[in-house]
Coordinates of C-alpha atoms and ligand atoms in Angstrom, one line a residue:
X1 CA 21.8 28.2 -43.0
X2 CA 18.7 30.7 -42.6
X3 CA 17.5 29.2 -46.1
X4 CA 16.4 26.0 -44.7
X5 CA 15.0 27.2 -41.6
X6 CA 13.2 30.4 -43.6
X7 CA 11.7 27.1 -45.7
X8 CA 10.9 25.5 -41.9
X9 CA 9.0 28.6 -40.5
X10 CA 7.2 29.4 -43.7
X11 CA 5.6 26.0 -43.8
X12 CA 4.8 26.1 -40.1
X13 CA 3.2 29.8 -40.4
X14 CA 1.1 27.8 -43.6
X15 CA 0.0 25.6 -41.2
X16 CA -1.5 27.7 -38.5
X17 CA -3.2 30.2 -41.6
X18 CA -5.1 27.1 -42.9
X19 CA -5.6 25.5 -39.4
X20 CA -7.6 29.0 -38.9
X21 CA -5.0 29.8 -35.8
X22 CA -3.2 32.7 -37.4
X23 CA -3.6 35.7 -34.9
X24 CA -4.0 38.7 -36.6
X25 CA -3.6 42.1 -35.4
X26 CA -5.7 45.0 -35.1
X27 CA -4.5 48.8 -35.6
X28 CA -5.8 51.0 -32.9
X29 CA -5.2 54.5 -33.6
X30 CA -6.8 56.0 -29.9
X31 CA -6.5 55.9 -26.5
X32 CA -7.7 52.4 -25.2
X33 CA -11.3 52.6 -24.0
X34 CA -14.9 51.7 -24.5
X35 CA -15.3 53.4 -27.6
X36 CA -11.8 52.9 -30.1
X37 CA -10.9 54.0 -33.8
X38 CA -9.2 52.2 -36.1
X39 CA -6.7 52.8 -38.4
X40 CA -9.1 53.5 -41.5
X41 CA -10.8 56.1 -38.9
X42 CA -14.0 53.7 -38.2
X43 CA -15.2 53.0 -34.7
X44 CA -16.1 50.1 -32.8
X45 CA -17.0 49.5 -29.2
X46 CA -14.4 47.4 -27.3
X47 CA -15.8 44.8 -25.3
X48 CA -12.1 42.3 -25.2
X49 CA -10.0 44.7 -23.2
X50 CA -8.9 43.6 -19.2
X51 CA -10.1 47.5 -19.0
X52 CA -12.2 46.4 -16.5
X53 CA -12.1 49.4 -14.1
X54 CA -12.0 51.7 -17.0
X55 CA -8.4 52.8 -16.1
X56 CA -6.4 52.9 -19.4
X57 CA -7.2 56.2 -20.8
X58 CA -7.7 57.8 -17.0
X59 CA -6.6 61.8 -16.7
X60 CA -6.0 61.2 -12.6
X61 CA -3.6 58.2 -13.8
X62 CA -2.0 60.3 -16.8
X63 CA -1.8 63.1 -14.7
X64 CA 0.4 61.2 -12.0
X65 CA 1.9 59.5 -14.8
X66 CA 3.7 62.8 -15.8
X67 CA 4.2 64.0 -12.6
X68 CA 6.4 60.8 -12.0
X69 CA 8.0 61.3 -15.4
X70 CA 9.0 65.1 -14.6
X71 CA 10.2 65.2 -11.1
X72 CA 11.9 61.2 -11.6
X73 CA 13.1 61.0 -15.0
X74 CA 12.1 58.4 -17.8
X75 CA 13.8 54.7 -16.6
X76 CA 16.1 53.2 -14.1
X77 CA 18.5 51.8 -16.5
X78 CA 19.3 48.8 -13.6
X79 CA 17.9 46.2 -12.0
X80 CA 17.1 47.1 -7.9
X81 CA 20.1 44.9 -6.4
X82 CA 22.8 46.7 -8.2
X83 CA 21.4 50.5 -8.6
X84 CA 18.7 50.8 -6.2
X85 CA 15.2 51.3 -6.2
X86 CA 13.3 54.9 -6.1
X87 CA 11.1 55.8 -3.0
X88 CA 8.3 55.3 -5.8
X89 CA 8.9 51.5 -6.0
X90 CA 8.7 51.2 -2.0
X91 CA 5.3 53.4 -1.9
X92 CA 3.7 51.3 -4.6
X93 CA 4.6 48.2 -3.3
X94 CA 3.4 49.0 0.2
X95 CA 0.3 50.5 -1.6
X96 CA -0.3 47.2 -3.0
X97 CA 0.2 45.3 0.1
X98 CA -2.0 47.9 1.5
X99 CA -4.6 46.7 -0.8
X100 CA -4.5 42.9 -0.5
X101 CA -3.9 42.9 3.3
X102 CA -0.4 41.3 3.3
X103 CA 2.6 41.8 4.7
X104 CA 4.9 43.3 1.6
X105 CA 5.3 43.5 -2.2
X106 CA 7.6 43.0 -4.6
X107 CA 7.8 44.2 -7.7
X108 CA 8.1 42.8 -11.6
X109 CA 7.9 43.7 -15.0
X110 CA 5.0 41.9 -15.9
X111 CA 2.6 39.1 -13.9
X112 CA 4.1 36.9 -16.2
X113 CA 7.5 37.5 -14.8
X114 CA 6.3 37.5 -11.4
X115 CA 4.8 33.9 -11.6
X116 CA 7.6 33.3 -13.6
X117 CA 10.2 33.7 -10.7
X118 CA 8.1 32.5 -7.8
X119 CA 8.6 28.9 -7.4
X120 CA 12.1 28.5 -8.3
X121 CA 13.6 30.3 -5.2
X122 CA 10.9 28.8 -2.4
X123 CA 10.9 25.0 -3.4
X124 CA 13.3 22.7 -4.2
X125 CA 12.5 18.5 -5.5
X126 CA 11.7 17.5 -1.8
X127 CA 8.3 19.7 -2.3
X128 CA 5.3 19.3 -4.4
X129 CA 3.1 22.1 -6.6
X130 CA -0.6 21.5 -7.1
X131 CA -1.9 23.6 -10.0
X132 CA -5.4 23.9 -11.4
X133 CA -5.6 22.3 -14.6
X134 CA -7.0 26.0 -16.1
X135 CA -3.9 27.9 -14.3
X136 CA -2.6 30.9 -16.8
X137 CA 0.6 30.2 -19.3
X138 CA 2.5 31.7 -16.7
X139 CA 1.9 29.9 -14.0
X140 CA 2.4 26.9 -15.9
X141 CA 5.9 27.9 -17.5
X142 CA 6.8 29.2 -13.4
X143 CA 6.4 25.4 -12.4
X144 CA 8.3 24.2 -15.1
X145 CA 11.0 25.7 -14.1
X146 CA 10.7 24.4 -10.5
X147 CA 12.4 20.9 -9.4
X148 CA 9.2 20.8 -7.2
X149 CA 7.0 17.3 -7.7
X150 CA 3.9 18.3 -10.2
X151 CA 0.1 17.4 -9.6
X152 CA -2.4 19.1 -11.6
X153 CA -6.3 18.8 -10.4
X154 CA -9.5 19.3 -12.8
X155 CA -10.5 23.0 -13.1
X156 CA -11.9 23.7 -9.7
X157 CA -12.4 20.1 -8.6
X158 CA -12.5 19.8 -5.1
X159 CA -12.5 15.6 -4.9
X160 CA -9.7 15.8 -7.2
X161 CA -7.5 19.1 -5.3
X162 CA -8.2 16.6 -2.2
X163 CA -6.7 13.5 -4.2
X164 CA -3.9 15.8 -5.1
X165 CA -3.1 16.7 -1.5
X166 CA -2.9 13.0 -0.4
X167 CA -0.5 11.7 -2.7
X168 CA 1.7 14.7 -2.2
X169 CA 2.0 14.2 1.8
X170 CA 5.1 12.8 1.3
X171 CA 6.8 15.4 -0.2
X172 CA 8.3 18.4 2.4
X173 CA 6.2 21.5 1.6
X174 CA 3.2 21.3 -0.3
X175 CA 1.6 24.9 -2.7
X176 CA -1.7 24.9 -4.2
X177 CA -1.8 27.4 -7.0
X178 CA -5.0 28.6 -8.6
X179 CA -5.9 31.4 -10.8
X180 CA -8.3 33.8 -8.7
X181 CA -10.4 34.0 -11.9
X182 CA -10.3 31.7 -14.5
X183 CA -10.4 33.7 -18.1
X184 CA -12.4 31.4 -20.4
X185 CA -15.6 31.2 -17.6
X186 CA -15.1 33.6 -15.6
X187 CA -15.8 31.8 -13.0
X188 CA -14.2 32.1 -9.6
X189 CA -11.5 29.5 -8.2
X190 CA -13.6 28.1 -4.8
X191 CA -11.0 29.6 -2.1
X192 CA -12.7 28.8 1.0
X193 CA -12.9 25.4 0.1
X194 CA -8.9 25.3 -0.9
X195 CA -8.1 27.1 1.8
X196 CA -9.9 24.5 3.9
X197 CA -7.8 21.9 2.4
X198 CA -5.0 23.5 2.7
X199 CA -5.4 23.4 6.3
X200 CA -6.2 20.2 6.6
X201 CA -3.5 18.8 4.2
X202 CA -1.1 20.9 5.7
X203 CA -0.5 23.4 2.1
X204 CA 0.4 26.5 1.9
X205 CA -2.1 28.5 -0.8
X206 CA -0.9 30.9 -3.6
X207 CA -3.7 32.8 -6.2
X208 CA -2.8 34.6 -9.2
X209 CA -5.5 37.7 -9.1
X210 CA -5.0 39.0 -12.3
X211 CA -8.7 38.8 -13.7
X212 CA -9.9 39.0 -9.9
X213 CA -8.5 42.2 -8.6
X214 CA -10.7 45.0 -8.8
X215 CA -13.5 43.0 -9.6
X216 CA -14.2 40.1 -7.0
X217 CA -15.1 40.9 -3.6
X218 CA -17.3 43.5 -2.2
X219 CA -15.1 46.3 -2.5
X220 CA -13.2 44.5 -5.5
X221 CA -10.2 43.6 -3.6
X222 CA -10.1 40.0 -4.8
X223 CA -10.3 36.7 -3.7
X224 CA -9.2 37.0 0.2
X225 CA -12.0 39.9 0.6
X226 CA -14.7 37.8 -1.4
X227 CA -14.5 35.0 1.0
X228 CA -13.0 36.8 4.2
X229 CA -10.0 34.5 3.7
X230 CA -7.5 37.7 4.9
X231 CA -4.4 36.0 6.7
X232 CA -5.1 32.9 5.2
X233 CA -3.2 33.0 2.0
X234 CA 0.5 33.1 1.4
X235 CA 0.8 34.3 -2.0
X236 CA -0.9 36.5 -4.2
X237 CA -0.1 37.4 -8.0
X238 CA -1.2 40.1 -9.9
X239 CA -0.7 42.4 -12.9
X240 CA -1.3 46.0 -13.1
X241 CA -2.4 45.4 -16.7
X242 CA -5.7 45.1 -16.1
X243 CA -8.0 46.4 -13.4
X244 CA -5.0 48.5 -12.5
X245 CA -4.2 50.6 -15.0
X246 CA -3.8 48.6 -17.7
X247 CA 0.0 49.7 -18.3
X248 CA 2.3 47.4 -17.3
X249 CA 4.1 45.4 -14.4
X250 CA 3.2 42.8 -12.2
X251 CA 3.8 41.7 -8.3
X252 CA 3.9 39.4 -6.0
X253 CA 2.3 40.3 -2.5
X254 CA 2.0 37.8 0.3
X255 CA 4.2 37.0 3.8
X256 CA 7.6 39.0 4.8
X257 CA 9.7 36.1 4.4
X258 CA 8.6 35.3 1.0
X259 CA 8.7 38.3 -0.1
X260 CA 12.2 38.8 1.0
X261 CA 13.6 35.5 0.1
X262 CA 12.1 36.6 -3.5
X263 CA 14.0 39.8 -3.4
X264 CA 17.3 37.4 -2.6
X265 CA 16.8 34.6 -5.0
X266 CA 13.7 35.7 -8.1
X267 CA 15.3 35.9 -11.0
X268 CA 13.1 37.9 -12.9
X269 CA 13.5 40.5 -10.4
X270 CA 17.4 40.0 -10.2
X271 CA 17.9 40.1 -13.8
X272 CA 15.5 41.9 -15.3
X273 CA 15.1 45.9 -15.7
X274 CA 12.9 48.1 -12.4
X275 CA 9.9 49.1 -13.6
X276 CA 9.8 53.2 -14.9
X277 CA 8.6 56.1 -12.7
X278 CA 5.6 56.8 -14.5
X279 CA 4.7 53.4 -13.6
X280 CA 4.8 53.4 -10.0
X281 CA 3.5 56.9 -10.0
X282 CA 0.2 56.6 -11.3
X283 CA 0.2 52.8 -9.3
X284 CA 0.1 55.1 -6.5
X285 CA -2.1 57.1 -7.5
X286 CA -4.1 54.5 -8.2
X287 CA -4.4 52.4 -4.7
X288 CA -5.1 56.2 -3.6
X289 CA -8.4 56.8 -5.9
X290 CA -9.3 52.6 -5.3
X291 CA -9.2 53.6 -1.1
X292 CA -10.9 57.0 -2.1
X293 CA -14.4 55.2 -3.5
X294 CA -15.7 52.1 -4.6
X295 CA -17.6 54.0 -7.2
X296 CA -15.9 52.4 -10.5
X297 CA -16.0 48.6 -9.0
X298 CA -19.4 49.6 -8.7
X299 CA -20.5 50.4 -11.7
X300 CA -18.6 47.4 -13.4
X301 CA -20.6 44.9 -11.2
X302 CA -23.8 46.8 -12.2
X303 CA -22.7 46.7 -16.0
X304 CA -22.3 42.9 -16.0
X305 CA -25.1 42.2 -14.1
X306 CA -27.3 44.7 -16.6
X307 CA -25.4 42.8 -19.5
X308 CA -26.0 39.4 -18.7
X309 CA -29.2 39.5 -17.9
X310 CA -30.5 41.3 -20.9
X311 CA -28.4 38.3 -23.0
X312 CA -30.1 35.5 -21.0
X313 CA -33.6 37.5 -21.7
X314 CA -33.1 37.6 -25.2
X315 CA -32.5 34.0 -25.3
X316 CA -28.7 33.7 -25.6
X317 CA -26.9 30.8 -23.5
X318 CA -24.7 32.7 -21.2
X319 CA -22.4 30.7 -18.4
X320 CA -22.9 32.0 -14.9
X321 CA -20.1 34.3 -14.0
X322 CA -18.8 36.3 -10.6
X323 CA -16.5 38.1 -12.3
X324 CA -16.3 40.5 -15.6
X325 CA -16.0 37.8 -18.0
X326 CA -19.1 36.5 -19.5
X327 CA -18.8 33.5 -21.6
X328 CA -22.1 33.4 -24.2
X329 CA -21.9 30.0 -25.3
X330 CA -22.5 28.6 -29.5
X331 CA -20.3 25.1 -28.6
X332 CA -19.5 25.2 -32.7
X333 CA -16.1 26.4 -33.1
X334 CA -16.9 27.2 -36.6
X335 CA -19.6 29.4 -35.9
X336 CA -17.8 31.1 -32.9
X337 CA -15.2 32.7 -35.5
X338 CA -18.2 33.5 -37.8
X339 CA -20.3 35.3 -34.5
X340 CA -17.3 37.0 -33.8
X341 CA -16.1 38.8 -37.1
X342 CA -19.8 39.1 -38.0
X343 CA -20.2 41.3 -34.6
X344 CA -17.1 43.3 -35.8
X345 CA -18.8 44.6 -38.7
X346 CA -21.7 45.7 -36.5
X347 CA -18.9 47.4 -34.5
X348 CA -18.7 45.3 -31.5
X349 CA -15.5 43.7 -31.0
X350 CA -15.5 40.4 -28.6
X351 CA -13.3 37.4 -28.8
X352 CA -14.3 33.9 -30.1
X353 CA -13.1 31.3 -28.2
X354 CA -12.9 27.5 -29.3
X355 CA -10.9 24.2 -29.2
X356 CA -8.3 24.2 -27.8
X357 CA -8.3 26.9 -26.1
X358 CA -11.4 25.6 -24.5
X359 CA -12.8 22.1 -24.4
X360 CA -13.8 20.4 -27.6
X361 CA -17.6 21.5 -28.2
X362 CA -17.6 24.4 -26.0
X363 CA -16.6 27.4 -28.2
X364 CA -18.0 30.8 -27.0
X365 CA -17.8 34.3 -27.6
X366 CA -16.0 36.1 -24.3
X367 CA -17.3 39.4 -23.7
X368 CA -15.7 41.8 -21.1
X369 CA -18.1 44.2 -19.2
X370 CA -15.6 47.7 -18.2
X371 CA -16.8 50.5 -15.8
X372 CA -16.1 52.3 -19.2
X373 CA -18.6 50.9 -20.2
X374 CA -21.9 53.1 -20.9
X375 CA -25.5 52.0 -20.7
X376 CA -25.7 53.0 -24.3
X377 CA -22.5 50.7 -25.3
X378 CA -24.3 47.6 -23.8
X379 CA -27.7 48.3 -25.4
X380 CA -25.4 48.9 -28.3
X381 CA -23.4 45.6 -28.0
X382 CA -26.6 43.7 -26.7
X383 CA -28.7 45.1 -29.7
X384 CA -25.8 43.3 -32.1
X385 CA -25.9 40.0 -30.2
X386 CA -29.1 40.0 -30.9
X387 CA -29.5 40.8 -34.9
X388 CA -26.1 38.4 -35.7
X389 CA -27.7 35.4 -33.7
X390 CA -30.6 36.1 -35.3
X391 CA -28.7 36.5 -38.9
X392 CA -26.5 33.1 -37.6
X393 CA -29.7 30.8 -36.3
X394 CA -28.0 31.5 -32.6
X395 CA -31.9 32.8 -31.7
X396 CA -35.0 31.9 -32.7
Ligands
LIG1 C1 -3.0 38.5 -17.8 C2 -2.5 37.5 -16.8 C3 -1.2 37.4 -16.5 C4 -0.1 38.2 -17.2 O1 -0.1 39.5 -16.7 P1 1.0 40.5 -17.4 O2 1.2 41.5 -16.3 O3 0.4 41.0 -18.6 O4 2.2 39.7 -17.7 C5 -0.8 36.4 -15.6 N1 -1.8 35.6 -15.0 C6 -3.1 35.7 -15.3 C7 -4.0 34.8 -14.6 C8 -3.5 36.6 -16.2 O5 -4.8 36.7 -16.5

């Protein structure tokens, strides 16, 4: 049988290659940070990472890490229902609830896994899900496997989020679900306006935080702090993949009852391995040094700011951004690829972005500004923006 179907999946991977949609795969041989090395022992300065806080490589975080590992062993080898959980699970999670101001946490493997199993076990087809047309993968495959009624609204479209709302009144309960961040623009979903709605429509208001935690907000605390919307959101999603650590594992944080009917009926949490000491160790570590100082959100905010407008001085088209995303914008798909591995020579690595992963005539390059980040890396990176759109007819 395989021969066929080896035939099948050879053609298909043909496809992508000469579509220009293969993903290939860098070697990293270091520690993820600002500055990496490669496998042929170059250097490059990383500017695609979610290392927005500067976390991965941290020795407070390592430190707690090992601390875990030695005093609670290596992995749980269950799922929480049947074995248990640690006393490291419960800390983190109320750490995390802590954090986002809500009532309790629970835990996942992954954000994906935690959007994954959140509609299924609170709605049923009587109720209706209103999703951001932009909303992560995850979010989107979470929905799909809800009986819930779908609407979808433009990316951050308040007319059309309020359309949304009236043609779902006839359904039971009603969610809106937005991305706190939204990675291609990094701009910022409008939560005062949906929670407005939401009140008026009579919806209950969920936000996946992944890009915004850590970054948005005074403090970095997210969404709920940016807009002093505390109390006034049901759900939040997160990973700790990014800001936080930039390991692994995901939660959901929000009101008891969700939370607990989630412990009862998610099935990614029922099914689905507890996340490993080490983990929730240096999560609490983590929450401890993010209550300890604000220094590192700081500094990221400061780094963007410094980055972006340099860019704009120099000439490049950047899109306005709250977060630590910031979009320079070529439109030509072509020359987005070309920018991008051009930059890599230079050392710089950023991601080009084009149809259809963003709209048709709005390819970019995405860079991410890190705490990690140095003055000396963005004068670096900036200095390289500047010779290849120069080289590329980017600048005059
Ligand atoms: C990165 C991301 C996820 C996935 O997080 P993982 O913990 O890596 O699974 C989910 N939602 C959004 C919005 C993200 O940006």
């Amino acid at each position: 049988m395989y021969g066929k179907f080896q035939k099948y999946l050879q053609d298909e991977l043909k496809a992508i290659e000469e579509a220009g949609l293969y993903k290939h795969e860098r070697n990293i041989c270091s520690a993820q940070g600002a500055e990496i090395t490669l496998e042929d022992g170059s250097k490059a300065l990383n500017f695609c990472a979610n290392n927005y806080l500067g976390l991965s490589n941290n020795p407070r975080l390592i430190a707690a890490a090992k601390k875990a590992m030695d005093e609670r062993g290596y992995g749980m080898s269950s799922v929480r229902f049947i074995c248990g959980a640690q006393d490291l699970h419960r800390q983190l999670e109320k750490a995390i609830a802590n954090y986002f101001h809500t009532d309790d946490t629970i835990l996942y493997a992954a954000c994906f896994d935690a959007n994954g199993g959140v509609f299924e076990p609170l709605l049923t087809a009587e109720d209706a899900i209103i999703s951001d047309a932009l909303n992560h993968a995850s979010i989107i495959d979470g929905v799909r496997l809800c009986k819930a009624v779908r609407y979808r609204y433009a990316n951050a479209d308040m007319a059309d989020l309020e359309r949304c709302l009236q043609e779902a009144q006839a359904q039971r309960f009603r969610i809106i679900v937005t991305d706190g961040v939204f990675s291609m623009d990094g701009n910022v979903a409008p939560m005062d306006r949906i929670c407005e709605l939401a009140e008026k429509y009579d919806a209950l208001v969920m936000v996946d935080e992944s890009h915004s935690a850590g970054v948005v907000g005074p403090t970095g605390r997210g969404v709920a702090e940016q807009f002093g919307l505390y109390g006034r959101i049901d759900i939040h999603t997160g990973t700790l993949g990014k800001s936080f650590g930039g390991a692994v594992g995901g939660f959901t944080t929000g009101r008891q009852e969700i939370i607990d009917m989630l412990r009862q009926r998610s099935r990614p949490y029922l099914f689905s391995n507890s996340l490993p000491p080490m983990i929730c160790g240096a999560g609490i570590e983590l929450f401890k040094m993010l209550e300890e100082s604000d220094e590192l959100h700081a500094k990221q905010q400061e780094n963007v700011k410094y980055f972006r407008e340099k860019m704009l001085a120099a000439g490049f088209d950047c899109k306005p951004t709250q977060s630590a995303i910031l979009a320079v914008m070529l439109y030509d798909a072509p020359l987005s690829q070309k920018f991008a591995a051009r930059i890599a020579q230079e050392g710089i690595f950023v991601t080009g972005f084009y149809y259809p992963v963003v709209p048709k005539g709005q390819a970019r390059i995405r860079v991410q500004i890190s705490a990690a980040h140095e003055k000396e890396h963005l004068d670096k990176a900036i200095a390289a923006f500047i010779k290849v759109g120069k080289e590329l007819g980017v600048l005059k």
